[in-house]
Coordinates of C-alpha atoms in Angstrom, one line a residue:
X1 CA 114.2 -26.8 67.7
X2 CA 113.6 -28.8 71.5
X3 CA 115.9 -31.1 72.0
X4 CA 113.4 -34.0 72.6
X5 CA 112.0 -32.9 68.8
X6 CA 115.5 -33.5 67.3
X7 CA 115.9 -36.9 69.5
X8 CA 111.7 -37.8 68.1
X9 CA 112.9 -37.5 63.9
X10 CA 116.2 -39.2 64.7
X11 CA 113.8 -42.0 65.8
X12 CA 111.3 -41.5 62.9
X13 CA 114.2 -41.6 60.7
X14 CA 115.7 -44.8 61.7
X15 CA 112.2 -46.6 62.3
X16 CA 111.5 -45.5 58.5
X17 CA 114.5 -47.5 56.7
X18 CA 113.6 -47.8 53.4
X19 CA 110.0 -46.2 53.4
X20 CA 109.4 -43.6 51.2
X21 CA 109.2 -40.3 52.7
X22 CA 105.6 -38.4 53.5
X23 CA 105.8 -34.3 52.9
X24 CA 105.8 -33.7 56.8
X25 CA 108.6 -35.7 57.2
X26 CA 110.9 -33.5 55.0
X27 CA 109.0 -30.6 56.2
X28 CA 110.2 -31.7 59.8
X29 CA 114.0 -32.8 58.8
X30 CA 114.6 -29.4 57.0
X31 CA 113.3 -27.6 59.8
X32 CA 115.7 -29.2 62.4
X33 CA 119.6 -29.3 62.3
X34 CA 119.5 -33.4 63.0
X35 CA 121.0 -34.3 59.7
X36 CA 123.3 -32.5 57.2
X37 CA 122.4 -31.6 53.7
X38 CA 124.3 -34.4 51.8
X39 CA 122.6 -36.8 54.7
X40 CA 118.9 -35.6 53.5
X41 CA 120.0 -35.6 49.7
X42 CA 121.1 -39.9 50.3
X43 CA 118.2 -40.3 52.4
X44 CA 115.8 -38.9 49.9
X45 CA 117.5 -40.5 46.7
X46 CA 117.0 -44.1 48.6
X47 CA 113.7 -44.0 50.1
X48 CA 111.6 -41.2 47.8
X49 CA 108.8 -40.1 48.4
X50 CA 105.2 -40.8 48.8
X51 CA 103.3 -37.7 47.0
X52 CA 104.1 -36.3 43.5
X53 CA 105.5 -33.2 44.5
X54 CA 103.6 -30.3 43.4
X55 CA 105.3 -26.8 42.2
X56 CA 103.7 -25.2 45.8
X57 CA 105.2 -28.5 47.8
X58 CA 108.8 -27.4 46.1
X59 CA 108.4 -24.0 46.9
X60 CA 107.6 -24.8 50.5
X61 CA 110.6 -26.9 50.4
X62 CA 112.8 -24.2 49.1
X63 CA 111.8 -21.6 51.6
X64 CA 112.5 -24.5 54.3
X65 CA 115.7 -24.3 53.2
X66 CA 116.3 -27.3 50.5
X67 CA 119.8 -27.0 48.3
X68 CA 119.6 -27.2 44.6
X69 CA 120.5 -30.7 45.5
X70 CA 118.1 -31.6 47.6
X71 CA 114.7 -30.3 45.0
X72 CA 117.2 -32.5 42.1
X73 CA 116.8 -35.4 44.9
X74 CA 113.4 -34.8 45.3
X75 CA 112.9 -34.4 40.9
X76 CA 114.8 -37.7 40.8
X77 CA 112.3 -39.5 42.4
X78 CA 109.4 -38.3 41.5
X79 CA 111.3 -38.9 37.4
X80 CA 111.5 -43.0 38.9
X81 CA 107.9 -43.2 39.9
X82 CA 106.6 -42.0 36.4
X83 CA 108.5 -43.9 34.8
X84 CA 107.7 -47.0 36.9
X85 CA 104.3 -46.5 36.1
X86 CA 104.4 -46.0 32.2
X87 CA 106.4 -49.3 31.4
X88 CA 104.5 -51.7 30.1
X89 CA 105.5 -55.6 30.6
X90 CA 106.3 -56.7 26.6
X91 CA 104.2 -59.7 25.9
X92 CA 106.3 -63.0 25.7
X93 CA 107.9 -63.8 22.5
X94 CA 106.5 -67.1 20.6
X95 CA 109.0 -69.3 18.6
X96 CA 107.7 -70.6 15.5
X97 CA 107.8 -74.5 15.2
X98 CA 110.9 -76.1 13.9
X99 CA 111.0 -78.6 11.2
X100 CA 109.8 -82.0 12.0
X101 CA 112.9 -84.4 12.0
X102 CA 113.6 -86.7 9.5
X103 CA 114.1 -89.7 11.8
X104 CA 110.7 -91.2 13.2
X105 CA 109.4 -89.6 16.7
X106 CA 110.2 -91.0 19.4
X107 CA 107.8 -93.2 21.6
X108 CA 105.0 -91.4 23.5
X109 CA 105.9 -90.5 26.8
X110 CA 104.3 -92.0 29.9
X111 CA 101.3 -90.6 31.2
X112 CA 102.1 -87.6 34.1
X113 CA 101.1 -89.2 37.8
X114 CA 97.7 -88.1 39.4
X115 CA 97.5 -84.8 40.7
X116 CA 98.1 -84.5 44.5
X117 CA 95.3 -84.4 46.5
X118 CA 94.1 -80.6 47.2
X119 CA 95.4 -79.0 50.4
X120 CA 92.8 -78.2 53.1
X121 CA 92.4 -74.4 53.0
X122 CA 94.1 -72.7 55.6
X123 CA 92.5 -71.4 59.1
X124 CA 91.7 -67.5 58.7
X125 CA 94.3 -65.2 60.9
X126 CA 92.9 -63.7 63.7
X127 CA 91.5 -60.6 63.9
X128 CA 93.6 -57.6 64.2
X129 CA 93.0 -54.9 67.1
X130 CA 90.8 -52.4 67.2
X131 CA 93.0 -49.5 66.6
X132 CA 95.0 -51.5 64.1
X133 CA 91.5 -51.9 61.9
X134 CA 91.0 -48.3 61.2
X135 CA 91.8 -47.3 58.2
X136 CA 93.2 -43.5 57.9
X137 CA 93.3 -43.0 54.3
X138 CA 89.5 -44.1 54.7
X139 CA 88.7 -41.3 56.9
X140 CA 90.6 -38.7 54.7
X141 CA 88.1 -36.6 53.7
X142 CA 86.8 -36.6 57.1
X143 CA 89.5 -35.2 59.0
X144 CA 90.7 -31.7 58.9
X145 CA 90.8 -28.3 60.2
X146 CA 87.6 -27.4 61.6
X147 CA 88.4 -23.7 62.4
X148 CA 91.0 -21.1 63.1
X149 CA 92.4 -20.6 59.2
X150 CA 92.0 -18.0 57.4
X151 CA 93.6 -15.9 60.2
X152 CA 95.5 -12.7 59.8
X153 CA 98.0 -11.5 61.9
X154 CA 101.3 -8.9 62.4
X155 CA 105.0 -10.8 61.9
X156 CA 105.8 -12.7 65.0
X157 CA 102.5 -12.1 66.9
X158 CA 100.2 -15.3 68.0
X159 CA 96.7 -15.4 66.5
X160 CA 93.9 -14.4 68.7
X161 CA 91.9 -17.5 67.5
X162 CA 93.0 -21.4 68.4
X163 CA 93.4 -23.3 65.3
X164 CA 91.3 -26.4 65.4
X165 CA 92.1 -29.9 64.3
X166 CA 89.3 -32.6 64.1
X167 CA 89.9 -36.4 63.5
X168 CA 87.0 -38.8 62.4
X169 CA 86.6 -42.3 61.2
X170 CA 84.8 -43.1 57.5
X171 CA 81.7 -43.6 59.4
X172 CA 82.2 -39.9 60.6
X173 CA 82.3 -40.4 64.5
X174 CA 84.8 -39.1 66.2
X175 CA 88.1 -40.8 67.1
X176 CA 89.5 -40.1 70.6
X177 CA 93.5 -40.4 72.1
X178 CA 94.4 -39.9 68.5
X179 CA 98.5 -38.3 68.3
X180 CA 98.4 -35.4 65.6
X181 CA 101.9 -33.9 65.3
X182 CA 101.6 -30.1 63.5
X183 CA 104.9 -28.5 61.2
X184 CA 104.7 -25.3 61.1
X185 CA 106.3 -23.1 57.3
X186 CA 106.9 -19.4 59.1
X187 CA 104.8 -20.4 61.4
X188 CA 104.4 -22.3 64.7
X189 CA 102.5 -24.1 66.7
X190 CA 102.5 -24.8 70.5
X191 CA 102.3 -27.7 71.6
X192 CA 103.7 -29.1 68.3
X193 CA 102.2 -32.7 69.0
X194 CA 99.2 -33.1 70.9
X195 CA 96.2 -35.7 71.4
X196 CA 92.7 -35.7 70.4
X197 CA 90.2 -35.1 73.1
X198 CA 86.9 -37.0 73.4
X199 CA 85.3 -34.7 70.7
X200 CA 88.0 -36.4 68.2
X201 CA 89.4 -32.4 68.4
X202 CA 92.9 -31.4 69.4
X203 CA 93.5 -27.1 70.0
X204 CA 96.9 -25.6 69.1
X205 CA 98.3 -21.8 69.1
X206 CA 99.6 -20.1 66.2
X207 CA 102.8 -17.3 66.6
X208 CA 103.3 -16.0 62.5
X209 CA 106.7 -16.5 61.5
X210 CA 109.3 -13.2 60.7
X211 CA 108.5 -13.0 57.1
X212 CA 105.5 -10.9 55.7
X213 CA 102.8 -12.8 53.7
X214 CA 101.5 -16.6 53.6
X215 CA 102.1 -19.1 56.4
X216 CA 101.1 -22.7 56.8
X217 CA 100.1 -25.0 59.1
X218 CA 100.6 -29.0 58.4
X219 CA 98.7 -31.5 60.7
X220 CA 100.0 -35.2 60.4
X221 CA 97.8 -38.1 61.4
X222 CA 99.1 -41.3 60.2
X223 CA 99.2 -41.3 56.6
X224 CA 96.4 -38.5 56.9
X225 CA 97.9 -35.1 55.9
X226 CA 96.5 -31.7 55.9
X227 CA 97.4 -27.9 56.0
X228 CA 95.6 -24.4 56.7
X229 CA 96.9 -21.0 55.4
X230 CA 97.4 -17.6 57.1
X231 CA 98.5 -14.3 56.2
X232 CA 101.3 -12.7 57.9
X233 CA 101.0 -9.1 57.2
X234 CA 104.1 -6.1 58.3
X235 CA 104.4 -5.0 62.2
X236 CA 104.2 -1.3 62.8
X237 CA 107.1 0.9 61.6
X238 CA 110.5 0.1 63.7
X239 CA 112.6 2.3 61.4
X240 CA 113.6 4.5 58.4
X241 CA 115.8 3.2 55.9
X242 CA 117.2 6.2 54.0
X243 CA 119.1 4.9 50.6
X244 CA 121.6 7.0 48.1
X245 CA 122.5 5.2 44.9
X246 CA 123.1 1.5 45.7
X247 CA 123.5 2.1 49.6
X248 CA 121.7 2.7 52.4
X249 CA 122.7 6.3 55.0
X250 CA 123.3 5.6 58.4
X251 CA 125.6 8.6 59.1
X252 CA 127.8 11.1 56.7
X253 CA 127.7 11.6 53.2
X254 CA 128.9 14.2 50.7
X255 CA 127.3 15.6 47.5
X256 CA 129.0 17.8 44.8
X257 CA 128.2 21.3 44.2
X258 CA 126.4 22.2 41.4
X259 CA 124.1 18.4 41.5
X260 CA 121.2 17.6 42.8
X261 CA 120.7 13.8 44.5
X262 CA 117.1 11.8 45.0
X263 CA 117.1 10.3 48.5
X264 CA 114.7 7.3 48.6
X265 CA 113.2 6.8 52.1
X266 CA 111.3 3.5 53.1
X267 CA 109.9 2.3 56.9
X268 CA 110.5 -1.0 58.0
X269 CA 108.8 -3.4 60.8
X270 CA 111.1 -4.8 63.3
X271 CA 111.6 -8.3 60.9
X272 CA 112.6 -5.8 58.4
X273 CA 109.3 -6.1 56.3
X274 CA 108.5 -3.1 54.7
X275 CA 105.8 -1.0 56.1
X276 CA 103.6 2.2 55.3
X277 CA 105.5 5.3 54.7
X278 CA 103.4 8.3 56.8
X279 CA 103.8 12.1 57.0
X280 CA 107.1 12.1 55.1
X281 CA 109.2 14.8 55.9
X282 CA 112.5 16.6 55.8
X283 CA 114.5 19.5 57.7
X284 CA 118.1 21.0 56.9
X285 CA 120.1 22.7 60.2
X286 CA 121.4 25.4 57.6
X287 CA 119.8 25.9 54.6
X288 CA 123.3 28.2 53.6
X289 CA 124.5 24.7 52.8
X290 CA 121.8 22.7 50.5
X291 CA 118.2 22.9 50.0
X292 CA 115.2 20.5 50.3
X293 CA 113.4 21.1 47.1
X294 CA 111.0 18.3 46.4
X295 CA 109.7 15.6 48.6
X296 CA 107.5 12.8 47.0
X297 CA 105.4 9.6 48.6
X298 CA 103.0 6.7 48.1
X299 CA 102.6 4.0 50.6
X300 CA 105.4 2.7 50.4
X301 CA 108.2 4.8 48.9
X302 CA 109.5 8.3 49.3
X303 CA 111.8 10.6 47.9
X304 CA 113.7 13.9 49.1
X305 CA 115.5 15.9 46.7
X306 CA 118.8 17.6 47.7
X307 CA 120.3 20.8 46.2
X308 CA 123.8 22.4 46.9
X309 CA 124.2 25.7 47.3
X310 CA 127.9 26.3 49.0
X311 CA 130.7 24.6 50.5
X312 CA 130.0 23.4 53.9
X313 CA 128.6 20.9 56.1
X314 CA 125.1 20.4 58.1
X315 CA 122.7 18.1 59.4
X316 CA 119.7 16.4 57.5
X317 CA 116.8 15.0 59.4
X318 CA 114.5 12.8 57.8
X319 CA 110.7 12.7 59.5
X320 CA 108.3 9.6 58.9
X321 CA 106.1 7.3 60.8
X322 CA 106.6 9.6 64.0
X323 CA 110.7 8.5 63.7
X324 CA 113.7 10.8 62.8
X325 CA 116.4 9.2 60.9
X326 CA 119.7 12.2 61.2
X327 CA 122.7 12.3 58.6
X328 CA 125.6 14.5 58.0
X329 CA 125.8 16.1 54.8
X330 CA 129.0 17.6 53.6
X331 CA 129.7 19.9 50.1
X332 CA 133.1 20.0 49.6
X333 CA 134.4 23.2 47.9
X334 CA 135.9 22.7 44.4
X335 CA 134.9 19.7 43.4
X336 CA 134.1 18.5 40.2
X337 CA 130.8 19.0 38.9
X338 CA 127.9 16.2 38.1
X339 CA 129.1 13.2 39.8
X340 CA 127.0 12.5 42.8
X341 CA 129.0 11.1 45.7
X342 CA 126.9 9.4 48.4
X343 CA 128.9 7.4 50.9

């Protein structure tokens, strides 16, 4: 994250104090490296928060990054505000007369002095600015993205499309010079802050994060939040991951005579998403050695069978997605039969 980014939360942070904490704003702390873990967990737990958070706002924090500390942080407060909101104010307890006393009652007491004369009413305050009379929340439901979600793209690719952002007033006309700051969850946006033009619309571009599947867009307007979705989908193939057992083949392996071993093969993108398997398959340097005898795929798995057939040692190639992936393959003579040994 920029520098000047880093320096702009360490000033949001400090102007905040004691004000509860909006979504963006832990979106935007997780994202950057400003504060440490146990510094977000204290700065949660004494501010809060100002949304209930939602089981898709704690997943979004947990990809973000958030400690099992943190989400308890975050359940702590959301615990405080429930229950500030259920307890009831007990009605005030009466006390039942006592006894009248055996002596006589004393005198009457003087009459209370006149009232003082009412105050005049005070002068009304002036009015407030402009920009300092509109009301955000009112213009909620008129502010938003306009167009641009929905988007799909490959892992770390920009969208063709600009994603736009419009702001309005409750009246519906457009609002002008207005700062909208964007947070990005494997996603980003550049620029990341950026002002409304005279259409009340601001225009931002959209590189997909690393990660295959849904990626988010927050815009932040005041106390005005909202977010648009895209898909993030695999890059072409980069590579063949060939796996034995529990581990994946990059070089030599051995398997016993007499056995026969199940090689799973799978492509992978550059991010190491997984991508279509095509035109699996497999070639032996000396088929004296071991045998190919079954090769299996779908779209996203195969499988190549190995069988022994004499002591010795050759090269495997493994063909897919127009890449070879080449491996050693030894049979050692007199070795114990059954146990496959892939290493």
């Amino acid at each position: 994250m920029p520098a000047a980014v880093n320096m702009l939360l360490a000033l949001l942070v400090a102007m905040q104090g004691s004000a509860p904490l909006r979504k963006s704003d832990l979106v935007r702390l997780l994202s950057g490296a400003m504060m440490s873990s146990n510094e977000l967990v204290e700065l949660v737990s004494r501010n809060c928060l100002t949304f209930d958070p939602t089981e898709r706002d704690r997943n979004d924090l947990r990809m973000l990054g958030a400690d099992a500390a943190m989400l308890a942080a975050v359940e702590g407060c959301a615990r405080r505000a429930a229950a500030r909101r259920t307890v009831a104010v007990a009605p005030p307890v009466r006390r039942a007369p006592s006894a009248p006393p055996a002596t006589p009652p004393p005198p009457p007491p003087p009459p209370p002095p006149p009232p003082p004369p009412p105050r005049p009413p005070r002068p009304p305050p002036p009015p407030a600015p402009a920009a300092a009379r509109q009301s955000f929340r009112a213009a909620i439901e008129r502010s938003g993205f306009v167009s641009g979600g929905g988007q799909r793209g490959t892992a770390g690719t920009q969208l063709p499309r600009a994603v736009v952002f419009e702001v309005r007033d409750s009246a519906g006309a457009p609002l002008p010079a207005q700062t909208v700051v964007f947070t990005g969850i494997n996603a980003r946006t550049l620029p990341a802050t950026a002002a409304t033009d005279a259409t009340g619309q601001v225009r931002v571009g959209v590189t997909l994060g690393e990660r295959a599947g849904p990626a988010t867009v927050i815009a932040s307007i005041g106390v005005v939040e909202k977010q648009v979705a895209f898909n993030v989908a695999a890059g072409p193939a980069a590579q063949l991951v060939v796996v034995c057992g529990q581990g994946s083949l990059s070089g030599h392996f051995a398997i016993r005579p007499d056995s026969e071993i199940v090689l799973r093969v799978s492509a992978q993108d550059g991010f190491a998403n997984a991508s279509p398997l095509l035109g699996l398959r497999a070639a032996v340097a000396d088929a004296r050695v071991f045998r190919v005898v079954h090769i299996a795929q779908d779209s996203a798995l195969g499988t190549v069978t190995l069988k022994p057939d004499q002591p010795g040692t050759t090269s495997l190639a493994v063909i897919a997605n127009g890449m070879r992936q080449y491996l050693t393959v030894t049979v050692p003579p007199k070795a114990a039969p059954g146990k496959v040994d892939c290493r």
